[in-house]
PDB file of C-alpha atoms in Angstrom:
ATOM      1  CA  ASP A 297       0.000   0.000   0.000  1.00  0.00           C
ATOM      2  CA  GLY A 298       1.250   3.456  -0.856  1.00  0.00           C
ATOM      3  CA  GLY A 299       1.143   6.002   1.882  1.00  0.00           C
ATOM      4  CA  ILE A 300       2.876   7.960   4.602  1.00  0.00           C
ATOM      5  CA  THR A 301       4.267   6.243   7.664  1.00  0.00           C
ATOM      6  CA  GLN A 302       4.927   8.168  10.846  1.00  0.00           C
ATOM      7  CA  SER A 303       6.715   6.674  13.812  1.00  0.00           C
ATOM      8  CA  PRO A 304       6.496   6.312  16.669  1.00  0.00           C
ATOM      9  CA  LYS A 305       2.787   6.765  17.328  1.00  0.00           C
ATOM     10  CA  TYR A 306       3.491   7.935  20.890  1.00  0.00           C
ATOM     11  CA  LEU A 307       6.667   9.637  22.094  1.00  0.00           C
ATOM     12  CA  PHE A 308       7.708  11.052  25.442  1.00  0.00           C
ATOM     13  CA  ARG A 309      10.313  13.730  25.894  1.00  0.00           C
ATOM     14  CA  LYS A 310      12.263  14.553  29.023  1.00  0.00           C
ATOM     15  CA  GLU A 311      13.278  18.097  29.890  1.00  0.00           C
ATOM     16  CA  GLY A 312      16.286  19.259  27.861  1.00  0.00           C
ATOM     17  CA  GLN A 313      16.046  16.358  25.446  1.00  0.00           C
ATOM     18  CA  ASN A 314      15.886  16.444  21.666  1.00  0.00           C
ATOM     19  CA  VAL A 315      13.570  13.936  20.018  1.00  0.00           C
ATOM     20  CA  THR A 316      13.159  13.013  16.359  1.00  0.00           C
ATOM     21  CA  LEU A 317       9.902  12.087  14.670  1.00  0.00           C
ATOM     22  CA  SER A 318      10.103   9.921  11.597  1.00  0.00           C
ATOM     23  CA  CYS A 319       8.140  10.416   8.371  1.00  0.00           C
ATOM     24  CA  GLU A 320       8.532   8.141   5.359  1.00  0.00           C
ATOM     25  CA  GLN A 321       6.478   8.163   2.155  1.00  0.00           C
ATOM     26  CA  ASN A 322       6.356   5.801  -0.805  1.00  0.00           C
ATOM     27  CA  LEU A 323       4.031   7.922  -2.919  1.00  0.00           C
ATOM     28  CA  ASN A 324       6.906   9.398  -4.948  1.00  0.00           C
ATOM     29  CA  HIS A 325       5.784  12.891  -3.888  1.00  0.00           C
ATOM     30  CA  ASP A 326       8.211  15.767  -4.177  1.00  0.00           C
ATOM     31  CA  ALA A 327       6.721  17.986  -1.467  1.00  0.00           C
ATOM     32  CA  MET A 328       6.566  17.108   2.227  1.00  0.00           C
ATOM     33  CA  TYR A 329       5.264  19.020   5.233  1.00  0.00           C
ATOM     34  CA  TRP A 330       5.180  18.945   9.029  1.00  0.00           C
ATOM     35  CA  TYR A 331       2.146  20.281  10.883  1.00  0.00           C
ATOM     36  CA  ARG A 332       1.449  20.663  14.572  1.00  0.00           C
ATOM     37  CA  GLN A 333      -2.102  20.117  15.845  1.00  0.00           C
ATOM     38  CA  ASP A 334      -3.307  21.529  19.161  1.00  0.00           C
ATOM     39  CA  PRO A 335      -6.922  21.378  20.324  1.00  0.00           C
ATOM     40  CA  GLY A 336      -8.934  24.324  18.995  1.00  0.00           C
ATOM     41  CA  GLN A 337      -6.028  25.702  16.939  1.00  0.00           C
ATOM     42  CA  GLY A 338      -6.253  23.815  13.685  1.00  0.00           C
ATOM     43  CA  LEU A 339      -3.141  22.730  11.852  1.00  0.00           C
ATOM     44  CA  ARG A 340      -0.094  24.960  11.958  1.00  0.00           C
ATOM     45  CA  LEU A 341       2.777  24.527   9.508  1.00  0.00           C
ATOM     46  CA  ILE A 342       6.206  23.923  11.047  1.00  0.00           C
ATOM     47  CA  TYR A 343       8.442  23.203   8.029  1.00  0.00           C
ATOM     48  CA  TYR A 344       7.982  22.161   4.437  1.00  0.00           C
ATOM     49  CA  SER A 345      10.186  20.860   1.647  1.00  0.00           C
ATOM     50  CA  GLN A 346       9.405  21.037  -2.041  1.00  0.00           C
ATOM     51  CA  ILE A 347      12.478  19.135  -3.197  1.00  0.00           C
ATOM     52  CA  VAL A 348      15.323  17.050  -1.808  1.00  0.00           C
ATOM     53  CA  ASN A 349      18.019  19.014   0.046  1.00  0.00           C
ATOM     54  CA  ASP A 350      15.794  22.079   0.330  1.00  0.00           C
ATOM     55  CA  PHE A 351      13.296  23.122   2.990  1.00  0.00           C
ATOM     56  CA  GLN A 352      11.610  26.269   4.278  1.00  0.00           C
ATOM     57  CA  LYS A 353      10.315  27.446   7.625  1.00  0.00           C
ATOM     58  CA  GLY A 354       6.591  27.501   8.159  1.00  0.00           C
ATOM     59  CA  ASP A 355       4.640  29.612  10.602  1.00  0.00           C
ATOM     60  CA  ILE A 356       5.949  28.059  13.840  1.00  0.00           C
ATOM     61  CA  ALA A 357       9.470  26.780  13.062  1.00  0.00           C
ATOM     62  CA  GLU A 358      11.161  27.986  16.271  1.00  0.00           C
ATOM     63  CA  GLY A 359      12.411  25.067  18.351  1.00  0.00           C
ATOM     64  CA  TYR A 360      12.227  22.593  15.463  1.00  0.00           C
ATOM     65  CA  SER A 361      14.638  21.377  12.791  1.00  0.00           C
ATOM     66  CA  VAL A 362      14.290  19.152   9.723  1.00  0.00           C
ATOM     67  CA  SER A 363      16.349  17.510   7.010  1.00  0.00           C
ATOM     68  CA  ARG A 364      15.483  16.244   3.536  1.00  0.00           C
ATOM     69  CA  GLU A 365      18.344  14.033   2.370  1.00  0.00           C
ATOM     70  CA  LYS A 366      16.087  11.586   0.565  1.00  0.00           C
ATOM     71  CA  LYS A 367      12.856  12.093  -1.368  1.00  0.00           C
ATOM     72  CA  GLU A 368      11.116   9.497   0.786  1.00  0.00           C
ATOM     73  CA  SER A 369      12.094  10.851   4.202  1.00  0.00           C
ATOM     74  CA  PHE A 370      11.485  14.084   6.093  1.00  0.00           C
ATOM     75  CA  PRO A 371      12.358  13.694   9.803  1.00  0.00           C
ATOM     76  CA  LEU A 372      11.441  16.372  12.329  1.00  0.00           C
ATOM     77  CA  THR A 373      13.558  17.058  15.413  1.00  0.00           C
ATOM     78  CA  VAL A 374      11.894  18.742  18.367  1.00  0.00           C
ATOM     79  CA  THR A 375      14.717  20.459  20.192  1.00  0.00           C
ATOM     80  CA  SER A 376      15.010  21.459  23.834  1.00  0.00           C
ATOM     81  CA  ALA A 377      14.396  25.040  22.672  1.00  0.00           C
ATOM     82  CA  GLN A 378      10.747  24.161  22.032  1.00  0.00           C
ATOM     83  CA  LYS A 379       9.249  24.930  25.432  1.00  0.00           C
ATOM     84  CA  ASN A 380       5.756  23.638  24.752  1.00  0.00           C
ATOM     85  CA  PRO A 381       6.240  20.533  22.614  1.00  0.00           C
ATOM     86  CA  THR A 382       3.183  18.561  23.732  1.00  0.00           C
ATOM     87  CA  ALA A 383       1.036  18.202  20.614  1.00  0.00           C
ATOM     88  CA  PHE A 384      -0.061  15.886  17.815  1.00  0.00           C
ATOM     89  CA  TYR A 385       2.411  16.077  14.933  1.00  0.00           C
ATOM     90  CA  LEU A 386       1.305  15.347  11.393  1.00  0.00           C
ATOM     91  CA  CYS A 387       3.458  14.738   8.339  1.00  0.00           C
ATOM     92  CA  ALA A 388       2.019  15.223   4.869  1.00  0.00           C
ATOM     93  CA  SER A 389       3.080  15.034   1.252  1.00  0.00           C
ATOM     94  CA  SER A 390       1.788  16.283  -2.074  1.00  0.00           C
ATOM     95  CA  ILE A 391       2.464  16.282  -5.782  1.00  0.00           C
ATOM     96  CA  PRO A 392       3.371  19.695  -7.106  1.00  0.00           C
ATOM     97  CA  THR A 393       1.153  20.280 -10.132  1.00  0.00           C
ATOM     98  CA  GLY A 394       2.651  23.189 -11.967  1.00  0.00           C
ATOM     99  CA  VAL A 395       2.587  26.065  -9.520  1.00  0.00           C
ATOM    100  CA  ALA A 396      -0.170  24.449  -7.451  1.00  0.00           C
ATOM    101  CA  THR A 397       2.017  22.727  -4.910  1.00  0.00           C
ATOM    102  CA  ASN A 398      -0.714  21.719  -2.506  1.00  0.00           C
ATOM    103  CA  GLU A 399      -3.597  20.541  -4.650  1.00  0.00           C
ATOM    104  CA  LYS A 400      -4.098  17.595  -2.290  1.00  0.00           C
ATOM    105  CA  LEU A 401      -2.275  16.787   0.909  1.00  0.00           C
ATOM    106  CA  PHE A 402      -1.834  13.173   1.985  1.00  0.00           C
ATOM    107  CA  PHE A 403      -1.354  12.882   5.747  1.00  0.00           C
ATOM    108  CA  GLY A 404       0.229  10.255   7.938  1.00  0.00           C
ATOM    109  CA  SER A 405      -1.470   8.979  11.097  1.00  0.00           C
ATOM    110  CA  GLY A 406       0.472  11.305  13.352  1.00  0.00           C
ATOM    111  CA  THR A 407       2.739  11.148  16.379  1.00  0.00           C
ATOM    112  CA  GLN A 408       1.527  12.242  19.817  1.00  0.00           C
ATOM    113  CA  LEU A 409       4.415  13.860  21.673  1.00  0.00           C
ATOM    114  CA  SER A 410       4.172  14.389  25.414  1.00  0.00           C
ATOM    115  CA  VAL A 411       6.567  15.868  27.945  1.00  0.00           C
ATOM    116  CA  LEU A 412       7.485  13.817  31.018  1.00  0.00           C
TER     117      LEU A 412
ATOM    118  CA  GLN B  83      -2.438  38.275   7.658  1.00  0.00           C
ATOM    119  CA  GLN B  84      -3.895  35.234   5.947  1.00  0.00           C
ATOM    120  CA  GLN B  85      -6.535  33.794   8.250  1.00  0.00           C
ATOM    121  CA  VAL B  86      -9.424  31.399   7.992  1.00  0.00           C
ATOM    122  CA  LYS B  87     -12.002  31.492  10.775  1.00  0.00           C
ATOM    123  CA  GLN B  88     -14.121  28.393  11.345  1.00  0.00           C
ATOM    124  CA  SER B  89     -17.287  27.901  13.391  1.00  0.00           C
ATOM    125  CA  PRO B  90     -18.684  26.300  15.398  1.00  0.00           C
ATOM    126  CA  GLN B  91     -15.917  24.665  17.416  1.00  0.00           C
ATOM    127  CA  SER B  92     -18.168  21.701  18.133  1.00  0.00           C
ATOM    128  CA  LEU B  93     -21.497  20.485  16.817  1.00  0.00           C
ATOM    129  CA  ILE B  94     -23.876  17.727  17.868  1.00  0.00           C
ATOM    130  CA  VAL B  95     -26.706  16.525  15.619  1.00  0.00           C
ATOM    131  CA  GLN B  96     -29.032  13.565  15.443  1.00  0.00           C
ATOM    132  CA  LYS B  97     -28.743  10.964  12.730  1.00  0.00           C
ATOM    133  CA  GLY B  98     -30.360  12.281   9.548  1.00  0.00           C
ATOM    134  CA  GLY B  99     -29.760  15.909  10.480  1.00  0.00           C
ATOM    135  CA  ILE B 100     -27.881  18.388   8.308  1.00  0.00           C
ATOM    136  CA  PRO B 101     -24.885  19.812  10.145  1.00  0.00           C
ATOM    137  CA  ILE B 102     -23.467  23.017   8.679  1.00  0.00           C
ATOM    138  CA  ILE B 103     -19.916  24.203   9.308  1.00  0.00           C
ATOM    139  CA  ASN B 104     -18.946  27.713   8.338  1.00  0.00           C
ATOM    140  CA  CYS B 105     -15.663  29.348   7.370  1.00  0.00           C
ATOM    141  CA  ALA B 106     -14.759  32.955   6.656  1.00  0.00           C
ATOM    142  CA  TYR B 107     -11.592  34.265   5.083  1.00  0.00           C
ATOM    143  CA  GLU B 108      -9.948  37.656   4.668  1.00  0.00           C
ATOM    144  CA  ASN B 109      -7.588  37.348   1.728  1.00  0.00           C
ATOM    145  CA  THR B 110      -9.508  37.865  -1.530  1.00  0.00           C
ATOM    146  CA  ALA B 111      -6.608  36.285  -3.442  1.00  0.00           C
ATOM    147  CA  PHE B 112      -7.473  32.830  -2.076  1.00  0.00           C
ATOM    148  CA  ASP B 113      -8.594  30.650  -4.972  1.00  0.00           C
ATOM    149  CA  TYR B 114      -8.763  27.120  -3.583  1.00  0.00           C
ATOM    150  CA  PHE B 115     -10.931  26.027  -0.644  1.00  0.00           C
ATOM    151  CA  PRO B 116     -10.690  22.390   0.494  1.00  0.00           C
ATOM    152  CA  TRP B 117     -12.307  20.602   3.417  1.00  0.00           C
ATOM    153  CA  TYR B 118     -10.469  17.871   5.307  1.00  0.00           C
ATOM    154  CA  GLN B 119     -12.012  15.172   7.523  1.00  0.00           C
ATOM    155  CA  GLN B 120     -10.102  13.718  10.466  1.00  0.00           C
ATOM    156  CA  PHE B 121     -11.060  10.684  12.552  1.00  0.00           C
ATOM    157  CA  PRO B 122      -9.601  10.280  16.068  1.00  0.00           C
ATOM    158  CA  GLY B 123      -5.959   9.189  16.058  1.00  0.00           C
ATOM    159  CA  LYS B 124      -5.665   9.583  12.297  1.00  0.00           C
ATOM    160  CA  GLY B 125      -4.408  12.206   9.907  1.00  0.00           C
ATOM    161  CA  PRO B 126      -6.847  14.399   7.975  1.00  0.00           C
ATOM    162  CA  ALA B 127      -7.996  13.343   4.519  1.00  0.00           C
ATOM    163  CA  LEU B 128      -9.274  15.526   1.702  1.00  0.00           C
ATOM    164  CA  LEU B 129     -13.070  15.406   1.611  1.00  0.00           C
ATOM    165  CA  ILE B 130     -14.134  17.928  -1.012  1.00  0.00           C
ATOM    166  CA  ALA B 131     -12.789  21.161  -2.490  1.00  0.00           C
ATOM    167  CA  ILE B 132     -14.111  24.165  -4.417  1.00  0.00           C
ATOM    168  CA  ARG B 133     -12.732  27.017  -6.478  1.00  0.00           C
ATOM    169  CA  PRO B 134     -14.381  30.471  -6.503  1.00  0.00           C
ATOM    170  CA  ASP B 135     -15.698  30.223 -10.059  1.00  0.00           C
ATOM    171  CA  VAL B 136     -18.633  28.127  -8.795  1.00  0.00           C
ATOM    172  CA  SER B 137     -21.080  28.739  -5.931  1.00  0.00           C
ATOM    173  CA  GLU B 138     -21.729  25.133  -4.991  1.00  0.00           C
ATOM    174  CA  LYS B 139     -20.160  21.712  -5.303  1.00  0.00           C
ATOM    175  CA  LYS B 140     -21.666  18.367  -4.312  1.00  0.00           C
ATOM    176  CA  GLU B 141     -19.965  15.047  -3.773  1.00  0.00           C
ATOM    177  CA  GLY B 142     -22.341  12.423  -2.423  1.00  0.00           C
ATOM    178  CA  ARG B 143     -23.834  13.692   0.841  1.00  0.00           C
ATOM    179  CA  PHE B 144     -21.283  16.510   1.161  1.00  0.00           C
ATOM    180  CA  THR B 145     -21.882  19.971  -0.309  1.00  0.00           C
ATOM    181  CA  ILE B 146     -19.754  23.094  -0.262  1.00  0.00           C
ATOM    182  CA  SER B 147     -21.560  26.416  -0.621  1.00  0.00           C
ATOM    183  CA  PHE B 148     -19.367  29.361  -1.585  1.00  0.00           C
ATOM    184  CA  ASN B 149     -20.214  33.068  -1.270  1.00  0.00           C
ATOM    185  CA  LYS B 150     -17.435  35.082  -2.867  1.00  0.00           C
ATOM    186  CA  SER B 151     -18.848  38.516  -2.012  1.00  0.00           C
ATOM    187  CA  ALA B 152     -19.203  37.598   1.664  1.00  0.00           C
ATOM    188  CA  LYS B 153     -15.848  35.767   1.691  1.00  0.00           C
ATOM    189  CA  GLN B 154     -17.504  32.772   3.284  1.00  0.00           C
ATOM    190  CA  PHE B 155     -17.875  29.097   2.489  1.00  0.00           C
ATOM    191  CA  SER B 156     -19.634  26.288   4.289  1.00  0.00           C
ATOM    192  CA  LEU B 157     -19.860  22.512   4.412  1.00  0.00           C
ATOM    193  CA  HIS B 158     -23.255  20.804   4.571  1.00  0.00           C
ATOM    194  CA  ILE B 159     -23.622  17.098   5.329  1.00  0.00           C
ATOM    195  CA  MET B 160     -26.934  15.702   4.135  1.00  0.00           C
ATOM    196  CA  ASP B 161     -28.559  12.772   5.965  1.00  0.00           C
ATOM    197  CA  SER B 162     -25.713  12.691   8.488  1.00  0.00           C
ATOM    198  CA  GLN B 163     -24.680   9.327   9.938  1.00  0.00           C
ATOM    199  CA  PRO B 164     -22.831   8.337  13.133  1.00  0.00           C
ATOM    200  CA  GLY B 165     -19.883   7.401  10.898  1.00  0.00           C
ATOM    201  CA  ASP B 166     -19.591  11.070   9.918  1.00  0.00           C
ATOM    202  CA  SER B 167     -18.524  11.881  13.484  1.00  0.00           C
ATOM    203  CA  ALA B 168     -15.083  13.428  13.032  1.00  0.00           C
ATOM    204  CA  THR B 169     -13.226  16.709  13.099  1.00  0.00           C
ATOM    205  CA  TYR B 170     -13.627  18.832   9.984  1.00  0.00           C
ATOM    206  CA  PHE B 171     -11.135  21.473   8.849  1.00  0.00           C
ATOM    207  CA  CYS B 172     -11.658  24.097   6.199  1.00  0.00           C
ATOM    208  CA  ALA B 173      -8.630  25.571   4.463  1.00  0.00           C
ATOM    209  CA  ALA B 174      -7.656  28.069   1.800  1.00  0.00           C
ATOM    210  CA  SER B 175      -4.710  28.812  -0.445  1.00  0.00           C
ATOM    211  CA  ILE B 176      -3.636  30.796  -3.473  1.00  0.00           C
ATOM    212  CA  GLN B 177      -3.078  28.052  -6.023  1.00  0.00           C
ATOM    213  CA  THR B 178      -1.767  30.354  -8.733  1.00  0.00           C
ATOM    214  CA  SER B 179       1.212  31.272  -6.583  1.00  0.00           C
ATOM    215  CA  GLY B 180       1.618  27.843  -5.047  1.00  0.00           C
ATOM    216  CA  SER B 181       0.999  29.088  -1.539  1.00  0.00           C
ATOM    217  CA  ARG B 182       0.626  26.788   1.403  1.00  0.00           C
ATOM    218  CA  LEU B 183      -2.752  25.914   2.870  1.00  0.00           C
ATOM    219  CA  THR B 184      -4.080  27.996   5.765  1.00  0.00           C
ATOM    220  CA  PHE B 185      -6.337  25.867   7.958  1.00  0.00           C
ATOM    221  CA  GLY B 186      -9.313  26.839  10.085  1.00  0.00           C
ATOM    222  CA  GLU B 187      -9.462  25.876  13.746  1.00  0.00           C
ATOM    223  CA  GLY B 188     -11.536  22.744  13.177  1.00  0.00           C
ATOM    224  CA  THR B 189     -15.061  21.613  14.102  1.00  0.00           C
ATOM    225  CA  GLN B 190     -15.666  18.476  16.116  1.00  0.00           C
ATOM    226  CA  LEU B 191     -18.878  16.911  14.789  1.00  0.00           C
ATOM    227  CA  THR B 192     -20.818  14.273  16.706  1.00  0.00           C
ATOM    228  CA  VAL B 193     -23.750  12.528  15.038  1.00  0.00           C
ATOM    229  CA  ASN B 194     -25.876  10.685  17.572  1.00  0.00           C
ATOM    230  CA  PRO B 195     -27.726   7.487  16.555  1.00  0.00           C
TER     231      PRO B 195
END
């Protein structure tokens, strides 16, 4: 089955610790995204990448970092600088169609990150 | 600032009812308005989308109504079923410039049997 795989499903972070969330896709999509979901706040964009070895900050990038070394993978690191990391993190991908880079987003099943 | 405001935050209807979720936007350059459906513990999935050259779009029991002059659009679910219970997000973007989606805050819909 083609799709987006996020792991782990649940993750706990200790104070001062960096944690990395995995996102892998086998849809052959060029564009990938990381969103943060908090109750009552919708989906907020953290980082996105339209092509391998290139990525841009979204609306709430502070305290996060990403890499895009392979087309299939877009891991997100939540650093100790992110003071309120507890949230549901969603990875997504899309096919750029001309200039319409987000015609349809395909989402993974998410990772719930909690602070110990 | 590009914003999309969604209401209500939560909605409870009986089976067979017609829940309506509303969204309002500010940026008149937005030209693509999708709705995403999210079940608990899962990622959202595209449900239906509309562009501003039409005032209504239907796909099965789901209808988007679009009012360009009022800068509002809404989702109607006909003959709602308990299986429609989910969180619904509206969104908007400027497709011609390849902008990223701006999401509304979400509406948690419960359809009682």
